[in-house]
mmCIF file with all atom_site columns, C-alpha atoms in Angstrom:
data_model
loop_
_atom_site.group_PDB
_atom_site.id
_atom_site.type_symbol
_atom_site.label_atom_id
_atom_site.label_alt_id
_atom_site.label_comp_id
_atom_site.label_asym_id
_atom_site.label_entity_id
_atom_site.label_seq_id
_atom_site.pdbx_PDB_ins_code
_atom_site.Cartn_x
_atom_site.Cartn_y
_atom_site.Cartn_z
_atom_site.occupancy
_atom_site.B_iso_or_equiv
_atom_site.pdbx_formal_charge
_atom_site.auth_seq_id
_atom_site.auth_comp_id
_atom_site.auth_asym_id
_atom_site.auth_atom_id
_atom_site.pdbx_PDB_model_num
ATOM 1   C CA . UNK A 1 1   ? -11.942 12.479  9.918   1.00 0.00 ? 202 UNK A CA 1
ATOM 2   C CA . UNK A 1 2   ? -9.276  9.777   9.349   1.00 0.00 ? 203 UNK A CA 1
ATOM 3   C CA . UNK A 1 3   ? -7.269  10.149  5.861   1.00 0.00 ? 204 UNK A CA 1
ATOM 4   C CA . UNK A 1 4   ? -4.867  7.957   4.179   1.00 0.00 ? 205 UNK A CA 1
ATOM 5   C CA . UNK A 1 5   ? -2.451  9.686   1.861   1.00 0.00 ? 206 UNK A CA 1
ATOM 6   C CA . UNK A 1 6   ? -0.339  7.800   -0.406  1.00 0.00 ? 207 UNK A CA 1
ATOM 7   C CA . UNK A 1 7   ? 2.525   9.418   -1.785  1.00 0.00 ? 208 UNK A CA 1
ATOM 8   C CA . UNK A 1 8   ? 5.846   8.168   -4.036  1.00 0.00 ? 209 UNK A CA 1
ATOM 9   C CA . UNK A 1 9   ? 4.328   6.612   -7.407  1.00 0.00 ? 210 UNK A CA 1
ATOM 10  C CA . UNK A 1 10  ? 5.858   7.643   -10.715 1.00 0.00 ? 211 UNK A CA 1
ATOM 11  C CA . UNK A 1 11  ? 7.328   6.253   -13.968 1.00 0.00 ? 212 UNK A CA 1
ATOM 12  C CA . UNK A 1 12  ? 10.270  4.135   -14.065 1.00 0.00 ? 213 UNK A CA 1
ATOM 13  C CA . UNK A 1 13  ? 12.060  1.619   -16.046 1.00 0.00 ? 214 UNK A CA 1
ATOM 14  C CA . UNK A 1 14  ? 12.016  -2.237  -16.091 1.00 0.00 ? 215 UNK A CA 1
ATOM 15  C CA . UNK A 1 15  ? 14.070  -3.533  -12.926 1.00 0.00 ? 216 UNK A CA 1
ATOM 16  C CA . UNK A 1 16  ? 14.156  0.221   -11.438 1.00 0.00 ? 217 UNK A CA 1
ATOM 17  C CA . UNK A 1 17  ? 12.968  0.455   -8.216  1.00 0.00 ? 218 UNK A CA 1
ATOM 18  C CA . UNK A 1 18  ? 10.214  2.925   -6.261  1.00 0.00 ? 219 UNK A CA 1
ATOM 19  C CA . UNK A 1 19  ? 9.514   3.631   -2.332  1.00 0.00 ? 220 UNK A CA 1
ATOM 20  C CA . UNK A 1 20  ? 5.164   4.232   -1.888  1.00 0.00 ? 221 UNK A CA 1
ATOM 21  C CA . UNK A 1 21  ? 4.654   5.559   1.332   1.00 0.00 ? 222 UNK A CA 1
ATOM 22  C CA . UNK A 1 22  ? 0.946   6.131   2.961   1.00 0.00 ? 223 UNK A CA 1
ATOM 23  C CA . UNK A 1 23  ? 0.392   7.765   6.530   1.00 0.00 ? 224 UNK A CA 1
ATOM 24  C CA . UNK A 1 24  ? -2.990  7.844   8.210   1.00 0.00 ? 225 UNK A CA 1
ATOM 25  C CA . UNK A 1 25  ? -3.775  10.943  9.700   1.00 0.00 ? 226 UNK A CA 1
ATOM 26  C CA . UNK A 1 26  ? -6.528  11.954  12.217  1.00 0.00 ? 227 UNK A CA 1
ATOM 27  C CA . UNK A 1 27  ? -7.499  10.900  15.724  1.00 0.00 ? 228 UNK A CA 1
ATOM 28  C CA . UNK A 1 28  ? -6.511  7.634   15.550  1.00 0.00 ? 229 UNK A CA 1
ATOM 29  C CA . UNK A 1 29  ? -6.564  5.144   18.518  1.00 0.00 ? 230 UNK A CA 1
ATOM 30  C CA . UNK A 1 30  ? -4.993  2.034   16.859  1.00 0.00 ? 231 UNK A CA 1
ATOM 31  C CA . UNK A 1 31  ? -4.244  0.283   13.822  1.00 0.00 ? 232 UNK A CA 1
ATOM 32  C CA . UNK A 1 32  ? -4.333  -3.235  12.908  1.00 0.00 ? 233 UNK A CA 1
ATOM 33  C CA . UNK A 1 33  ? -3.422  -4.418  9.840   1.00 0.00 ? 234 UNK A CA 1
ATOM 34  C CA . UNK A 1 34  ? -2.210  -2.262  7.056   1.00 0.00 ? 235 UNK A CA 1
ATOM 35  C CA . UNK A 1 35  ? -1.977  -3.255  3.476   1.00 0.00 ? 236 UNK A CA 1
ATOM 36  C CA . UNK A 1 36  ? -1.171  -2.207  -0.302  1.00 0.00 ? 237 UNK A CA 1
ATOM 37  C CA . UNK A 1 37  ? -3.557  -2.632  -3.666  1.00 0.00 ? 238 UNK A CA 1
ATOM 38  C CA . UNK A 1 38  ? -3.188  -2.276  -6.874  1.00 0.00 ? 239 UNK A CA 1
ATOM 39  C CA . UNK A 1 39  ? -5.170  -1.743  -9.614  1.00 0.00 ? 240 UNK A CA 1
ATOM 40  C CA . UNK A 1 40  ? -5.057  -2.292  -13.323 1.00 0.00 ? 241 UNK A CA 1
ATOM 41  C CA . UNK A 1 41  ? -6.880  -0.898  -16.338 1.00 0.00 ? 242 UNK A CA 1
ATOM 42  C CA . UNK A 1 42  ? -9.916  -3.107  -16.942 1.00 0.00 ? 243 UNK A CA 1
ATOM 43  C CA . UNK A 1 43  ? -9.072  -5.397  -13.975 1.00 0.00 ? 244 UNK A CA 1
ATOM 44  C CA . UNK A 1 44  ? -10.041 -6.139  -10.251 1.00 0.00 ? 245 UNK A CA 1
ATOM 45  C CA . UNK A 1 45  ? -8.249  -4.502  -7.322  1.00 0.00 ? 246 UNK A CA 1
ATOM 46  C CA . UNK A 1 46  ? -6.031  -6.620  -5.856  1.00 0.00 ? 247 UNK A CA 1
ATOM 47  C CA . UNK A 1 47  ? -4.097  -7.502  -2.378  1.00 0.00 ? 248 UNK A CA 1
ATOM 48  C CA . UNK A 1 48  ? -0.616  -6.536  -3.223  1.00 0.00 ? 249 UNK A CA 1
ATOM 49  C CA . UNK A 1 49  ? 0.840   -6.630  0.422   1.00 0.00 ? 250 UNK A CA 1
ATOM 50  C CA . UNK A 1 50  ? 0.009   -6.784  3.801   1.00 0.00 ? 251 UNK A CA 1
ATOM 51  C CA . UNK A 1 51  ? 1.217   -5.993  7.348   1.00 0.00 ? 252 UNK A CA 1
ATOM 52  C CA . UNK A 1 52  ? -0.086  -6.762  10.829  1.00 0.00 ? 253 UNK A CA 1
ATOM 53  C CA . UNK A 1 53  ? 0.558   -4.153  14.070  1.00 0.00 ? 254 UNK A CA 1
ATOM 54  C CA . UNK A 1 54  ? 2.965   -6.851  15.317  1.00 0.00 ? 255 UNK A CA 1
ATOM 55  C CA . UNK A 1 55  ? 5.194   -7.182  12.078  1.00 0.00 ? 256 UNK A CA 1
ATOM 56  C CA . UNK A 1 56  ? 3.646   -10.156 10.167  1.00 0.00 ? 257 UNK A CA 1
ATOM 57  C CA . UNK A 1 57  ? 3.723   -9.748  6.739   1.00 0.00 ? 258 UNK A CA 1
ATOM 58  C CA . UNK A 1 58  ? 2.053   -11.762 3.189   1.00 0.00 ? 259 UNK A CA 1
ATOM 59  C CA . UNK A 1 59  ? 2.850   -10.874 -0.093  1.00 0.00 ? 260 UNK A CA 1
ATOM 60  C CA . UNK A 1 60  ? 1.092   -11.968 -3.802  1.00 0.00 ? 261 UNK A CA 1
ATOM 61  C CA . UNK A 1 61  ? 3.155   -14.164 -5.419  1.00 0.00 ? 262 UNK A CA 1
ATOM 62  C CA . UNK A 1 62  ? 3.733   -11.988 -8.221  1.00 0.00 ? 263 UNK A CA 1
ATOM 63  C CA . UNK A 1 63  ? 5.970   -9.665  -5.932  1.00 0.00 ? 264 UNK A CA 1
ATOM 64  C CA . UNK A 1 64  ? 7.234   -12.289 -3.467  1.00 0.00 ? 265 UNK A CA 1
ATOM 65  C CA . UNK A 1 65  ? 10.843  -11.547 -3.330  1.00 0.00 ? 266 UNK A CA 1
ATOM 66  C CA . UNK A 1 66  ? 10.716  -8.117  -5.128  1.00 0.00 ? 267 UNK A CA 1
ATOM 67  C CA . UNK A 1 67  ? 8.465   -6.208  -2.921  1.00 0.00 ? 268 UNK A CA 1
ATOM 68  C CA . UNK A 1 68  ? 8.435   -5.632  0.956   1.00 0.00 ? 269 UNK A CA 1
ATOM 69  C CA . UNK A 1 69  ? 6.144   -4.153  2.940   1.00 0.00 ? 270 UNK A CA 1
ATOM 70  C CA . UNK A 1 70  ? 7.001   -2.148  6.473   1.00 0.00 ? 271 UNK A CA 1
ATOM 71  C CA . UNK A 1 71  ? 5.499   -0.048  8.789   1.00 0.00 ? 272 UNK A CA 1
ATOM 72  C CA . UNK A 1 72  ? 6.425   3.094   11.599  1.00 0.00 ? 273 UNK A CA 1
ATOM 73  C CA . UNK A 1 73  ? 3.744   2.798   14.322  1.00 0.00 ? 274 UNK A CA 1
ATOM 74  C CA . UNK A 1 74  ? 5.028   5.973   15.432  1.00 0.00 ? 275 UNK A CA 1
ATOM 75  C CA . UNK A 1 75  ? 3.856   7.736   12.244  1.00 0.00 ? 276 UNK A CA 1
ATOM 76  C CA . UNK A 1 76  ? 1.080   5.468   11.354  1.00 0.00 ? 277 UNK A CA 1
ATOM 77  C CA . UNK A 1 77  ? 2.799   5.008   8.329   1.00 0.00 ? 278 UNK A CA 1
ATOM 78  C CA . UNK A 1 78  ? 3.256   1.977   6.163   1.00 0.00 ? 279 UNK A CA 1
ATOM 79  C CA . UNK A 1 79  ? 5.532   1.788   3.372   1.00 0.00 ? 280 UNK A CA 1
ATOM 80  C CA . UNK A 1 80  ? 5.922   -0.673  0.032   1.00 0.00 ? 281 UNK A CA 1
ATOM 81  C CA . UNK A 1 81  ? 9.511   -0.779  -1.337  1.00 0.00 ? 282 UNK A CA 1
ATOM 82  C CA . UNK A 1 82  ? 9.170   -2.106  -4.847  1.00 0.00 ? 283 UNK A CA 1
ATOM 83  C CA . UNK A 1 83  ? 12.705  -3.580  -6.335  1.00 0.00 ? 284 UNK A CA 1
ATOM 84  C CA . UNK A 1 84  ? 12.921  -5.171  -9.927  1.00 0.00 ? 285 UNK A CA 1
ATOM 85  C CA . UNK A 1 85  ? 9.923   -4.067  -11.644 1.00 0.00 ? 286 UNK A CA 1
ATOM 86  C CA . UNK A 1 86  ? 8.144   -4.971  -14.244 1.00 0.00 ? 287 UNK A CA 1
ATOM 87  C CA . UNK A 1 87  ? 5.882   -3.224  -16.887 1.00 0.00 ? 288 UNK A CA 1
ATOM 88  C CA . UNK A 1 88  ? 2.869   -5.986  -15.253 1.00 0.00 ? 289 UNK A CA 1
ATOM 89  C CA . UNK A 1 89  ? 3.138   -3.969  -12.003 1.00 0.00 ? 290 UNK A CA 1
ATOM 90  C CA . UNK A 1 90  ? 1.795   -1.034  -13.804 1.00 0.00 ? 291 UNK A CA 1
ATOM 91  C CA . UNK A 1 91  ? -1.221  0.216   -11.706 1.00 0.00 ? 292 UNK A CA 1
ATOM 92  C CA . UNK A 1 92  ? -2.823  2.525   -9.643  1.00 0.00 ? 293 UNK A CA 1
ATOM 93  C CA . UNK A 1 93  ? -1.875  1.307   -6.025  1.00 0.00 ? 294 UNK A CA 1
ATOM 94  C CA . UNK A 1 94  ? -3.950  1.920   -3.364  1.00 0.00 ? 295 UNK A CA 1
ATOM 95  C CA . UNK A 1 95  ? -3.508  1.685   0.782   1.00 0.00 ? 296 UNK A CA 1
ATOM 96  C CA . UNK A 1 96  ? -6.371  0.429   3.256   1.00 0.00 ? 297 UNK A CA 1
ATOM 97  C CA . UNK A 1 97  ? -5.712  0.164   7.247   1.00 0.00 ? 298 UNK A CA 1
ATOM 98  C CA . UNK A 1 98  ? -8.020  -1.510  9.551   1.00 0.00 ? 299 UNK A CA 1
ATOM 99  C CA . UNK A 1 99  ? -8.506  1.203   12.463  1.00 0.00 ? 300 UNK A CA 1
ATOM 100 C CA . UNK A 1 100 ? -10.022 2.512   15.294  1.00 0.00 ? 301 UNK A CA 1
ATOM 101 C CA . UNK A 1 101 ? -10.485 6.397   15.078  1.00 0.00 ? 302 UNK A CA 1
ATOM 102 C CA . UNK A 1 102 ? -12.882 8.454   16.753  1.00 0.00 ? 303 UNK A CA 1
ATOM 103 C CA . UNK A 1 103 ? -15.289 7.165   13.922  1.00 0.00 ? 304 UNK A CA 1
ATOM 104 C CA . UNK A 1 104 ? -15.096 3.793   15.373  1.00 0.00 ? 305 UNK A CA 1
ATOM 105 C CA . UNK A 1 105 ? -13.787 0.935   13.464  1.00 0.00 ? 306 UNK A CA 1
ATOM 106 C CA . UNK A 1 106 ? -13.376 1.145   9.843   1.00 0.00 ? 307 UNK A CA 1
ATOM 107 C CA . UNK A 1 107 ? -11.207 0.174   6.900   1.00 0.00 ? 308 UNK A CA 1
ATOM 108 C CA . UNK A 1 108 ? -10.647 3.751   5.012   1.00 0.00 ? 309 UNK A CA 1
ATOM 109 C CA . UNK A 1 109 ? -8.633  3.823   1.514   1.00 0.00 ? 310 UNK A CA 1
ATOM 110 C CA . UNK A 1 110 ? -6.459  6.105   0.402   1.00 0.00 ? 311 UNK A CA 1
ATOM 111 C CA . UNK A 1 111 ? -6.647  7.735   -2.680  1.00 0.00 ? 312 UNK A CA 1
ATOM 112 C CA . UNK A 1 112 ? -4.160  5.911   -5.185  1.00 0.00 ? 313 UNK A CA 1
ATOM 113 C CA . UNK A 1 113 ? -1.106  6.456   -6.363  1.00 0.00 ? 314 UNK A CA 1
ATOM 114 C CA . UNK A 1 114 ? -0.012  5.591   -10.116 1.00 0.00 ? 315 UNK A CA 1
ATOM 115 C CA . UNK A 1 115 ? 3.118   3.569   -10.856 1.00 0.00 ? 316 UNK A CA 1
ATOM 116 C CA . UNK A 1 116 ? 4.081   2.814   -14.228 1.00 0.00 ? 317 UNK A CA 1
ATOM 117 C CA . UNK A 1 117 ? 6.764   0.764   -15.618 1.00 0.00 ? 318 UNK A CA 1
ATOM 118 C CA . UNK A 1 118 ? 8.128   0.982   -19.455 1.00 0.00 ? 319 UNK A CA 1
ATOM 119 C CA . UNK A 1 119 ? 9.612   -1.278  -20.519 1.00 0.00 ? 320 UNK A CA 1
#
């Protein structure tokens, strides 16, 4: 059974930075793209980040230039560094990876992480 863990949320100040990490475990053959959520009280989960197996990357505009989004192949893991927050990027964030597992193909989520930002 394939699991993503996410891992590194907390509470910070305005323009602080946090590192979320999230690594797939299970029998995993491949992974395509990985990506990050997020999730605010009352509102609709949302595309935060994403990255392909080959690098390319797309970003919301609310984080473009604030947020990046990498990924070790090697550990299945995929990583958000968040720079210069805000108390708007309060949420629960969330990972998803399109993958092939000995389930077949499927798009599992992991189980949120909460980040929030005082300001």
């Amino acid at each position: 059974q394939v699991q993503l863990v996410e891992s590194g949320g907390g509470l910070v100040q305005a323009g602080g930075s946090l590192r979320l990490s999230c690594a797939a475990s299970g029998v995993i053959f491949s992974i395509n793209a990985m990506g990050w959520y997020r999730q605010a009280p009352g509102k609709q989960r949302r595309l935060v980040a994403s990255i392909t197996s080959g690098g390319s990357t797309s970003y919301a505009d609310s984080v473009k230039g604030r947020f990046t989004i990498s990924r070790d192949n090697a550990k299945n893991t995929v990583y958000l560094q968040m720079n210069s927050l805000k108390p708007e990027d309060t949420a629960v964030y969330y990972c998803n990876a399109d993958l092939f597992s000995s389930s077949g193909y499927h798009t599992p989520w992991g189980q949120g992480t909460q980040v929030t930002i005082s300001s």
